[in-house]
Amino acid sequence: MERNEVLSPAALTTWLIEKSLAGVGEAEMVGGFCERLVHASVPLARAIVLVDTLHPIYEGRAYRWNRRRSQAEVLEYGRTRDGPNAEAWRRSPLYYMIETNQSIMRRRLTDPSSSPETPDFATFVELRNEGMTDYVALVTRFAPTGVIGEMDAIYSFWTSDVVPGFDENHIAMLQALINPLAAALKCASLAGIAATLVETYLGRDAGRRVLSGRIERGVADRISAVLWYSDLRGYTRITDTVAPDQIIPLLNDYADVVISAIHEAGGDVLKLIGDGTLAIFRESDIGDASHAALNAAVAVRRNVIELNVRRANSGLPSTDVYLGLHVGEVFYGNVGSLDRLDFTVVGPAVNEVSRIAAMCRSVERDVLLSAAFVSAACPADRHRLVSVGRYALRGIARAQELYTLDF
């Protein structure tokens, strides 16, 4: 905080706008805001600001501040409608405020009788035991046109540890500043939501490229990469023989195994095609990329065995993963129509790797590698790569020698 900084509500609003335009993150923004409230003589001891988000795992993030630290601590919370968090959520002051359509709740923790209309939640008892004296909760709702997914409000809790706590001027200041704070946090959160969504649906590298502005149709880079294509053994038979409501959980289980192995080895998943996964591995040295892909293949095999044991113990159908690995030049970028694009790889090598994976069933191998992959592999890996013969690949003019991985 700047020395002699003016700390009026108008000045704090200007500060929030400047930080929002500068791209400051939510934790830093909440921390700086709380620090300025304290310097404006608001007797603030702790604050928690909750922001829902769009994320495949988390429902939202909590930014928790206290006087002992300048920046807020970030906590991610899971779904509150069901699961282990549901009961605690239904017993919280926030749930009560939402259900009763309240925007502010005040509780003098040292004198519960001062607000008899408010239930004495367990949270209040805990705060009182920790030396807190006053509590204010605010719900800042968005208009329907401003709602994004489940992000329809900003929730905040403000506590004091002095007697008598907040006075009416302090509360008026909080109420005057909560809308600017909510707007700034919403702006900051949208940047994170955009990054999460493009990485979730396009892949990590492709998502970053799209967000950086690579969105023009036909713009693509020519790259050399290790290409990965995998799918599930007997998937068509499985879909014909198991209950429909088991299909998506099965796909998710095996996708977890494949995608986590690819990511941990440094690869990028570009596309999920039914039961298939298309990915690339890129390094400055193609031998390093080949080594990373082999590590991922070993991890997939190990984790599929463990997954199949768990599924069998639960009485669920199981299968295996067929994998093709290839090395080649591809075009990496935007392909599609004027208003519907895909950021992916295209080129003959992409067709070839899918054909190699399709040969796994005929050759009775879980992993097949092209001769180009073997040539690119680092010397330390080549002793594990064993030829299984030459085969004609569907749609490919010349027969190719294929290899497998000796686990």
Short mmCIF file of C-alpha atoms in Angstrom, two decimals:
data_model
loop_
_atom_site.label_atom_id
_atom_site.label_comp_id
_atom_site.label_asym_id
_atom_site.label_seq_id
_atom_site.Cartn_x
_atom_site.Cartn_y
_atom_site.Cartn_z
CA MET A 1 0.00 0.00 0.00
CA GLU A 2 1.26 3.48 -0.90
CA ARG A 3 2.04 5.77 2.03
CA ASN A 4 -0.50 8.58 2.42
CA GLU A 5 -2.90 6.83 0.03
CA VAL A 6 -6.39 8.32 0.26
CA LEU A 7 -8.80 5.65 1.50
CA SER A 8 -12.25 7.07 0.86
CA PRO A 9 -14.89 4.81 -0.76
CA ALA A 10 -14.38 6.70 -4.03
CA ALA A 11 -10.62 6.14 -3.88
CA LEU A 12 -11.08 2.44 -3.10
CA THR A 13 -13.47 2.11 -6.04
CA THR A 14 -10.88 3.72 -8.32
CA TRP A 15 -8.23 1.35 -6.96
CA LEU A 16 -10.45 -1.66 -7.73
CA ILE A 17 -11.03 -0.43 -11.28
CA GLU A 18 -7.32 0.10 -11.86
CA LYS A 19 -6.42 -3.35 -10.52
CA SER A 20 -9.15 -4.95 -12.59
CA LEU A 21 -7.90 -3.29 -15.78
CA ALA A 22 -4.34 -4.30 -14.89
CA GLY A 23 -5.34 -7.97 -14.75
CA VAL A 24 -4.60 -8.43 -11.05
CA GLY A 25 -5.74 -11.82 -9.75
CA GLU A 26 -8.55 -12.38 -7.30
CA ALA A 27 -6.37 -13.28 -4.30
CA GLU A 28 -4.20 -10.19 -4.63
CA MET A 29 -7.28 -8.04 -5.16
CA VAL A 30 -9.07 -9.33 -2.07
CA GLY A 31 -5.91 -8.98 0.02
CA GLY A 32 -5.27 -5.42 -1.13
CA PHE A 33 -8.90 -4.45 -0.63
CA CYS A 34 -8.97 -5.78 2.95
CA GLU A 35 -5.67 -4.11 3.77
CA ARG A 36 -7.08 -0.78 2.61
CA LEU A 37 -10.23 -1.25 4.66
CA VAL A 38 -8.06 -1.70 7.76
CA HIS A 39 -6.10 1.46 6.96
CA ALA A 40 -9.43 3.23 6.53
CA SER A 41 -10.09 2.38 10.21
CA VAL A 42 -12.50 -0.49 9.55
CA PRO A 43 -11.83 -2.94 12.45
CA LEU A 44 -11.54 -5.94 10.14
CA ALA A 45 -9.93 -9.12 11.47
CA ARG A 46 -10.94 -11.67 8.84
CA ALA A 47 -12.73 -11.82 5.51
CA ILE A 48 -13.86 -14.57 3.17
CA VAL A 49 -15.04 -13.90 -0.38
CA LEU A 50 -16.64 -16.76 -2.35
CA VAL A 51 -16.79 -16.77 -6.15
CA ASP A 52 -18.48 -19.59 -8.06
CA THR A 53 -16.85 -20.58 -11.33
CA LEU A 54 -17.10 -22.90 -14.34
CA HIS A 55 -14.73 -25.79 -13.69
CA PRO A 56 -15.10 -29.54 -14.28
CA ILE A 57 -14.04 -30.33 -10.70
CA TYR A 58 -14.59 -27.29 -8.48
CA GLU A 59 -17.75 -25.29 -7.90
CA GLY A 60 -15.85 -22.20 -6.89
CA ARG A 61 -13.02 -20.57 -4.98
CA ALA A 62 -12.87 -18.93 -1.58
CA TYR A 63 -10.42 -16.11 -0.89
CA ARG A 64 -9.66 -16.04 2.82
CA TRP A 65 -7.85 -13.09 4.39
CA ASN A 66 -6.76 -12.17 7.89
CA ARG A 67 -4.60 -9.40 9.32
CA ARG A 68 -1.54 -11.66 9.56
CA ARG A 69 -1.10 -11.92 5.80
CA SER A 70 -1.26 -9.33 3.02
CA GLN A 71 -2.58 -11.66 0.30
CA ALA A 72 -5.65 -13.81 0.57
CA GLU A 73 -5.38 -17.58 0.77
CA VAL A 74 -7.10 -19.45 -2.07
CA LEU A 75 -9.32 -22.44 -1.26
CA GLU A 76 -11.19 -24.43 -3.91
CA TYR A 77 -14.48 -26.03 -2.92
CA GLY A 78 -16.42 -28.86 -4.54
CA ARG A 79 -20.08 -29.27 -5.35
CA THR A 80 -22.40 -28.22 -2.53
CA ARG A 81 -25.65 -29.70 -3.82
CA ASP A 82 -24.63 -33.24 -2.92
CA GLY A 83 -21.69 -35.19 -1.56
CA PRO A 84 -19.74 -34.61 1.65
CA ASN A 85 -20.19 -30.82 1.57
CA ALA A 86 -23.98 -30.83 1.19
CA GLU A 87 -24.99 -31.06 4.86
CA ALA A 88 -22.55 -28.38 6.02
CA TRP A 89 -23.74 -26.15 3.20
CA ARG A 90 -27.40 -26.47 4.19
CA ARG A 91 -26.52 -25.47 7.77
CA SER A 92 -24.53 -22.40 6.77
CA PRO A 93 -25.54 -18.73 7.08
CA LEU A 94 -25.05 -18.33 3.33
CA TYR A 95 -27.55 -21.04 2.47
CA TYR A 96 -30.03 -19.43 4.88
CA MET A 97 -29.53 -16.04 3.18
CA ILE A 98 -30.08 -17.49 -0.27
CA GLU A 99 -33.19 -19.40 0.78
CA THR A 100 -34.68 -16.33 2.50
CA ASN A 101 -33.55 -13.93 -0.26
CA GLN A 102 -31.47 -11.77 2.07
CA SER A 103 -28.58 -9.59 0.88
CA ILE A 104 -27.10 -8.73 4.31
CA MET A 105 -26.86 -10.55 7.64
CA ARG A 106 -25.47 -8.90 10.78
CA ARG A 107 -24.69 -10.72 14.02
CA ARG A 108 -23.01 -9.22 17.07
CA LEU A 109 -21.26 -12.36 18.22
CA THR A 110 -20.88 -11.19 21.83
CA ASP A 111 -24.62 -10.46 22.10
CA PRO A 112 -26.72 -13.00 20.13
CA SER A 113 -29.90 -11.46 21.56
CA SER A 114 -29.25 -8.30 19.51
CA SER A 115 -30.51 -10.08 16.36
CA PRO A 116 -33.02 -12.70 17.54
CA GLU A 117 -34.43 -13.11 14.03
CA THR A 118 -31.18 -14.79 12.90
CA PRO A 119 -30.53 -18.43 13.91
CA ASP A 120 -27.42 -19.00 16.02
CA PHE A 121 -25.47 -20.98 13.41
CA ALA A 122 -22.57 -23.20 14.40
CA THR A 123 -20.32 -20.80 12.47
CA PHE A 124 -21.20 -18.05 14.94
CA VAL A 125 -20.31 -20.25 17.91
CA GLU A 126 -16.94 -21.11 16.34
CA LEU A 127 -16.15 -17.47 15.57
CA ARG A 128 -17.16 -16.41 19.07
CA ASN A 129 -14.86 -19.06 20.56
CA GLU A 130 -12.03 -17.74 18.38
CA GLY A 131 -12.40 -14.23 19.78
CA MET A 132 -14.47 -12.65 17.02
CA THR A 133 -17.00 -10.03 18.14
CA ASP A 134 -18.97 -9.04 15.03
CA TYR A 135 -20.04 -10.66 11.76
CA VAL A 136 -21.46 -9.25 8.53
CA ALA A 137 -22.37 -11.38 5.49
CA LEU A 138 -23.23 -9.89 2.10
CA VAL A 139 -24.73 -11.50 -1.01
CA THR A 140 -24.14 -9.47 -4.17
CA ARG A 141 -26.42 -10.91 -6.84
CA PHE A 142 -25.99 -10.51 -10.59
CA ALA A 143 -28.82 -9.56 -12.91
CA PRO A 144 -30.09 -12.51 -15.00
CA THR A 145 -28.25 -11.20 -18.07
CA GLY A 146 -25.01 -11.11 -16.04
CA VAL A 147 -25.17 -14.71 -14.83
CA ILE A 148 -22.53 -17.06 -16.26
CA GLY A 149 -23.20 -20.72 -15.57
CA GLU A 150 -23.46 -21.07 -11.80
CA MET A 151 -21.76 -17.72 -11.17
CA ASP A 152 -24.79 -15.68 -10.18
CA ALA A 153 -23.47 -13.80 -7.13
CA ILE A 154 -20.43 -12.90 -5.05
CA TYR A 155 -20.65 -13.96 -1.39
CA SER A 156 -18.61 -12.32 1.36
CA PHE A 157 -18.16 -12.55 5.14
CA TRP A 158 -16.51 -9.88 7.27
CA THR A 159 -15.60 -10.31 10.94
CA SER A 160 -14.16 -8.06 13.64
CA ASP A 161 -12.35 -8.93 16.86
CA VAL A 162 -12.70 -5.62 18.72
CA VAL A 163 -15.46 -4.44 21.01
CA PRO A 164 -18.04 -3.35 20.07
CA GLY A 165 -17.20 -4.37 16.46
CA PHE A 166 -18.36 -2.60 13.32
CA ASP A 167 -20.30 0.62 13.64
CA GLU A 168 -22.92 1.81 11.18
CA ASN A 169 -20.36 3.80 9.19
CA HIS A 170 -18.19 0.71 8.73
CA ILE A 171 -21.14 -1.33 7.50
CA ALA A 172 -22.24 1.49 5.20
CA MET A 173 -18.73 1.58 3.75
CA LEU A 174 -18.77 -2.18 3.14
CA GLN A 175 -22.15 -1.94 1.44
CA ALA A 176 -20.97 0.96 -0.72
CA LEU A 177 -17.86 -0.92 -1.84
CA ILE A 178 -19.20 -4.44 -2.26
CA ASN A 179 -20.58 -3.83 -5.78
CA PRO A 180 -17.27 -2.44 -7.12
CA LEU A 181 -15.44 -5.34 -5.46
CA ALA A 182 -17.87 -7.86 -6.96
CA ALA A 183 -17.51 -6.32 -10.43
CA ALA A 184 -13.70 -6.41 -10.21
CA LEU A 185 -13.70 -10.01 -8.98
CA LYS A 186 -16.13 -11.05 -11.69
CA CYS A 187 -13.85 -9.51 -14.32
CA ALA A 188 -10.81 -11.31 -12.90
CA SER A 189 -12.71 -14.59 -12.62
CA LEU A 190 -13.85 -14.47 -16.24
CA ALA A 191 -10.23 -14.59 -17.40
CA GLY A 192 -9.71 -17.73 -15.34
CA ILE A 193 -12.96 -19.26 -16.57
CA ALA A 194 -11.94 -18.64 -20.19
CA ALA A 195 -8.57 -20.33 -19.62
CA THR A 196 -10.21 -23.29 -17.87
CA LEU A 197 -12.80 -23.80 -20.60
CA VAL A 198 -10.41 -23.66 -23.56
CA GLU A 199 -7.90 -25.95 -21.84
CA THR A 200 -10.67 -28.38 -20.84
CA TYR A 201 -12.22 -28.60 -24.30
CA LEU A 202 -9.26 -27.88 -26.60
CA GLY A 203 -6.25 -29.06 -24.60
CA ARG A 204 -3.62 -27.14 -22.68
CA ASP A 205 -1.37 -25.94 -25.50
CA ALA A 206 -4.17 -25.44 -28.04
CA GLY A 207 -6.21 -23.57 -25.43
CA ARG A 208 -3.35 -21.20 -24.66
CA ARG A 209 -2.83 -20.56 -28.36
CA VAL A 210 -6.50 -19.76 -28.91
CA LEU A 211 -6.58 -17.36 -25.94
CA SER A 212 -3.45 -15.65 -27.25
CA GLY A 213 -5.36 -14.74 -30.41
CA ARG A 214 -4.67 -17.64 -32.80
CA ILE A 215 -8.28 -17.88 -33.97
CA GLU A 216 -8.09 -17.08 -37.69
CA ARG A 217 -9.19 -19.90 -39.98
CA GLY A 218 -6.32 -21.47 -41.90
CA VAL A 219 -3.61 -20.19 -39.56
CA ALA A 220 -1.47 -23.22 -38.72
CA ASP A 221 2.12 -24.08 -37.89
CA ARG A 222 4.04 -26.87 -39.53
CA ILE A 223 5.50 -28.94 -36.71
CA SER A 224 7.26 -32.23 -36.17
CA ALA A 225 5.76 -34.20 -33.31
CA VAL A 226 5.13 -37.58 -31.78
CA LEU A 227 1.53 -38.51 -32.53
CA TRP A 228 -0.55 -40.60 -30.14
CA TYR A 229 -3.81 -42.26 -31.02
CA SER A 230 -5.49 -44.68 -28.64
CA ASP A 231 -8.91 -46.26 -28.33
CA LEU A 232 -10.63 -49.02 -26.38
CA ARG A 233 -10.50 -52.70 -27.31
CA GLY A 234 -13.91 -54.04 -28.30
CA TYR A 235 -15.72 -50.76 -27.65
CA THR A 236 -18.49 -51.47 -30.18
CA ARG A 237 -19.15 -54.86 -28.60
CA ILE A 238 -19.23 -53.28 -25.15
CA THR A 239 -21.81 -50.69 -26.18
CA ASP A 240 -24.00 -53.46 -27.60
CA THR A 241 -23.88 -55.59 -24.46
CA VAL A 242 -23.91 -53.28 -21.42
CA ALA A 243 -26.61 -51.01 -20.05
CA PRO A 244 -26.58 -47.55 -21.69
CA ASP A 245 -26.09 -45.80 -18.35
CA GLN A 246 -22.77 -47.66 -17.92
CA ILE A 247 -21.21 -46.32 -21.13
CA ILE A 248 -20.26 -42.81 -20.02
CA PRO A 249 -18.81 -43.94 -16.65
CA LEU A 250 -16.75 -46.55 -18.54
CA LEU A 251 -15.46 -43.94 -21.00
CA ASN A 252 -14.64 -41.59 -18.13
CA ASP A 253 -12.71 -44.27 -16.21
CA TYR A 254 -10.47 -45.14 -19.15
CA ALA A 255 -10.14 -41.52 -20.26
CA ASP A 256 -8.85 -40.66 -16.77
CA VAL A 257 -6.15 -43.31 -17.15
CA VAL A 258 -5.09 -42.24 -20.65
CA ILE A 259 -5.27 -38.47 -20.27
CA SER A 260 -3.57 -38.34 -16.87
CA ALA A 261 -0.67 -40.42 -18.25
CA ILE A 262 -0.33 -38.14 -21.28
CA HIS A 263 -0.39 -34.97 -19.19
CA GLU A 264 2.04 -36.28 -16.59
CA ALA A 265 4.48 -37.13 -19.38
CA GLY A 266 4.19 -33.64 -20.87
CA GLY A 267 1.88 -34.40 -23.81
CA ASP A 268 -1.13 -32.44 -25.03
CA VAL A 269 -4.51 -34.06 -25.65
CA LEU A 270 -6.08 -32.48 -28.73
CA LYS A 271 -9.27 -34.41 -29.24
CA LEU A 272 -11.54 -37.06 -27.76
CA ILE A 273 -13.32 -38.96 -30.52
CA GLY A 274 -15.81 -41.34 -28.95
CA ASP A 275 -13.53 -43.83 -27.21
CA GLY A 276 -10.46 -42.48 -29.03
CA THR A 277 -7.81 -40.00 -27.88
CA LEU A 278 -5.58 -37.95 -30.18
CA ALA A 279 -2.53 -36.34 -28.56
CA ILE A 280 0.87 -34.95 -29.44
CA PHE A 281 4.24 -34.80 -27.69
CA ARG A 282 6.55 -31.94 -28.64
CA GLU A 283 10.09 -31.30 -27.45
CA SER A 284 13.03 -29.48 -28.98
CA ASP A 285 14.59 -32.95 -29.39
CA ILE A 286 12.21 -35.47 -30.99
CA GLY A 287 13.99 -38.24 -29.07
CA ASP A 288 12.91 -36.62 -25.81
CA ALA A 289 9.33 -36.43 -27.09
CA SER A 290 9.46 -40.12 -28.05
CA HIS A 291 10.77 -41.01 -24.60
CA ALA A 292 7.94 -39.06 -22.95
CA ALA A 293 5.36 -40.86 -25.09
CA LEU A 294 6.81 -44.25 -24.14
CA ASN A 295 6.66 -43.30 -20.47
CA ALA A 296 3.01 -42.42 -20.92
CA ALA A 297 2.38 -45.75 -22.67
CA VAL A 298 3.93 -47.65 -19.76
CA ALA A 299 1.83 -45.66 -17.28
CA VAL A 300 -1.35 -46.39 -19.25
CA ARG A 301 -0.66 -50.12 -19.26
CA ARG A 302 0.05 -50.16 -15.51
CA ASN A 303 -2.97 -48.05 -14.62
CA VAL A 304 -5.34 -49.97 -16.91
CA ILE A 305 -4.44 -53.18 -15.07
CA GLU A 306 -5.26 -51.50 -11.74
CA LEU A 307 -8.48 -50.00 -13.13
CA ASN A 308 -9.63 -53.36 -14.48
CA VAL A 309 -9.17 -54.94 -11.05
CA ARG A 310 -11.30 -52.22 -9.44
CA ARG A 311 -14.00 -52.47 -12.07
CA ALA A 312 -14.08 -56.27 -11.86
CA ASN A 313 -14.44 -56.08 -8.07
CA SER A 314 -17.42 -53.77 -8.60
CA GLY A 315 -19.01 -56.09 -11.17
CA LEU A 316 -18.41 -53.65 -14.03
CA PRO A 317 -17.23 -54.47 -17.57
CA SER A 318 -13.57 -53.87 -18.35
CA THR A 319 -11.42 -53.61 -21.45
CA ASP A 320 -7.93 -52.58 -22.59
CA VAL A 321 -6.39 -49.65 -24.42
CA TYR A 322 -5.01 -50.01 -27.95
CA LEU A 323 -2.30 -47.46 -28.75
CA GLY A 324 -0.52 -46.33 -31.89
CA LEU A 325 2.56 -44.07 -31.81
CA HIS A 326 4.04 -42.34 -34.84
CA VAL A 327 6.35 -39.43 -35.70
CA GLY A 328 5.71 -37.04 -38.54
CA GLU A 329 5.15 -33.51 -39.77
CA VAL A 330 1.66 -32.09 -39.33
CA PHE A 331 -0.11 -28.77 -39.59
CA TYR A 332 -1.17 -27.55 -36.15
CA GLY A 333 -3.81 -24.85 -36.09
CA ASN A 334 -7.31 -23.74 -37.05
CA VAL A 335 -9.38 -25.89 -39.37
CA GLY A 336 -13.10 -25.59 -40.09
CA SER A 337 -15.79 -23.26 -41.34
CA LEU A 338 -16.04 -19.51 -40.93
CA ASP A 339 -17.94 -19.77 -37.65
CA ARG A 340 -16.99 -23.24 -36.35
CA LEU A 341 -13.30 -24.01 -35.98
CA ASP A 342 -11.25 -26.78 -34.45
CA PHE A 343 -7.67 -26.31 -33.24
CA THR A 344 -6.04 -29.60 -34.11
CA VAL A 345 -3.43 -31.39 -36.20
CA VAL A 346 -3.98 -32.47 -39.80
CA GLY A 347 -1.86 -34.26 -42.35
CA PRO A 348 -1.04 -37.76 -43.62
CA ALA A 349 0.77 -38.62 -40.37
CA VAL A 350 -2.48 -38.18 -38.42
CA ASN A 351 -4.24 -40.68 -40.68
CA GLU A 352 -1.31 -43.07 -40.37
CA VAL A 353 -1.25 -43.10 -36.56
CA SER A 354 -4.96 -43.92 -36.41
CA ARG A 355 -4.42 -46.78 -38.88
CA ILE A 356 -1.50 -48.06 -36.78
CA ALA A 357 -3.69 -48.13 -33.67
CA ALA A 358 -6.38 -49.96 -35.64
CA MET A 359 -3.88 -52.76 -36.38
CA CYS A 360 -3.50 -53.63 -32.68
CA ARG A 361 -6.39 -56.08 -32.79
CA SER A 362 -5.08 -57.93 -35.87
CA VAL A 363 -1.52 -58.12 -34.57
CA GLU A 364 -2.71 -58.94 -31.04
CA ARG A 365 -0.62 -56.22 -29.45
CA ASP A 366 -1.75 -53.42 -27.15
CA VAL A 367 0.88 -50.98 -28.44
CA LEU A 368 2.16 -50.54 -32.00
CA LEU A 369 4.85 -48.12 -33.13
CA SER A 370 5.82 -46.95 -36.60
CA ALA A 371 9.30 -47.29 -38.05
CA ALA A 372 9.51 -43.49 -38.01
CA PHE A 373 8.88 -43.52 -34.26
CA VAL A 374 11.59 -46.13 -33.70
CA SER A 375 14.07 -44.13 -35.79
CA ALA A 376 13.33 -41.03 -33.72
CA ALA A 377 13.56 -42.82 -30.37
CA CYS A 378 16.58 -42.14 -28.21
CA PRO A 379 19.17 -44.97 -28.19
CA ALA A 380 18.41 -45.89 -24.58
CA ASP A 381 14.83 -46.79 -25.57
CA ARG A 382 15.42 -48.70 -28.79
CA HIS A 383 16.28 -51.99 -27.11
CA ARG A 384 12.67 -52.12 -25.84
CA LEU A 385 11.17 -51.70 -29.33
CA VAL A 386 10.62 -55.03 -31.08
CA SER A 387 9.56 -55.55 -34.70
CA VAL A 388 6.33 -57.47 -35.30
CA GLY A 389 6.63 -57.47 -39.11
CA ARG A 390 5.44 -55.49 -42.14
CA TYR A 391 1.75 -54.77 -42.56
CA ALA A 392 -0.49 -53.02 -45.06
CA LEU A 393 -2.39 -50.18 -43.42
CA ARG A 394 -5.87 -49.35 -44.70
CA GLY A 395 -5.72 -46.37 -47.03
CA ILE A 396 -1.90 -46.19 -46.94
CA ALA A 397 -0.10 -46.99 -50.20
CA ARG A 398 2.94 -48.84 -48.87
CA ALA A 399 3.22 -51.55 -46.25
CA GLN A 400 4.99 -50.44 -43.09
CA GLU A 401 7.11 -52.22 -40.55
CA LEU A 402 5.49 -52.04 -37.13
CA TYR A 403 7.03 -52.43 -33.72
CA THR A 404 5.77 -53.04 -30.23
CA LEU A 405 7.01 -52.07 -26.81
CA ASP A 406 8.61 -54.79 -24.73
CA PHE A 407 7.25 -53.99 -21.30
#
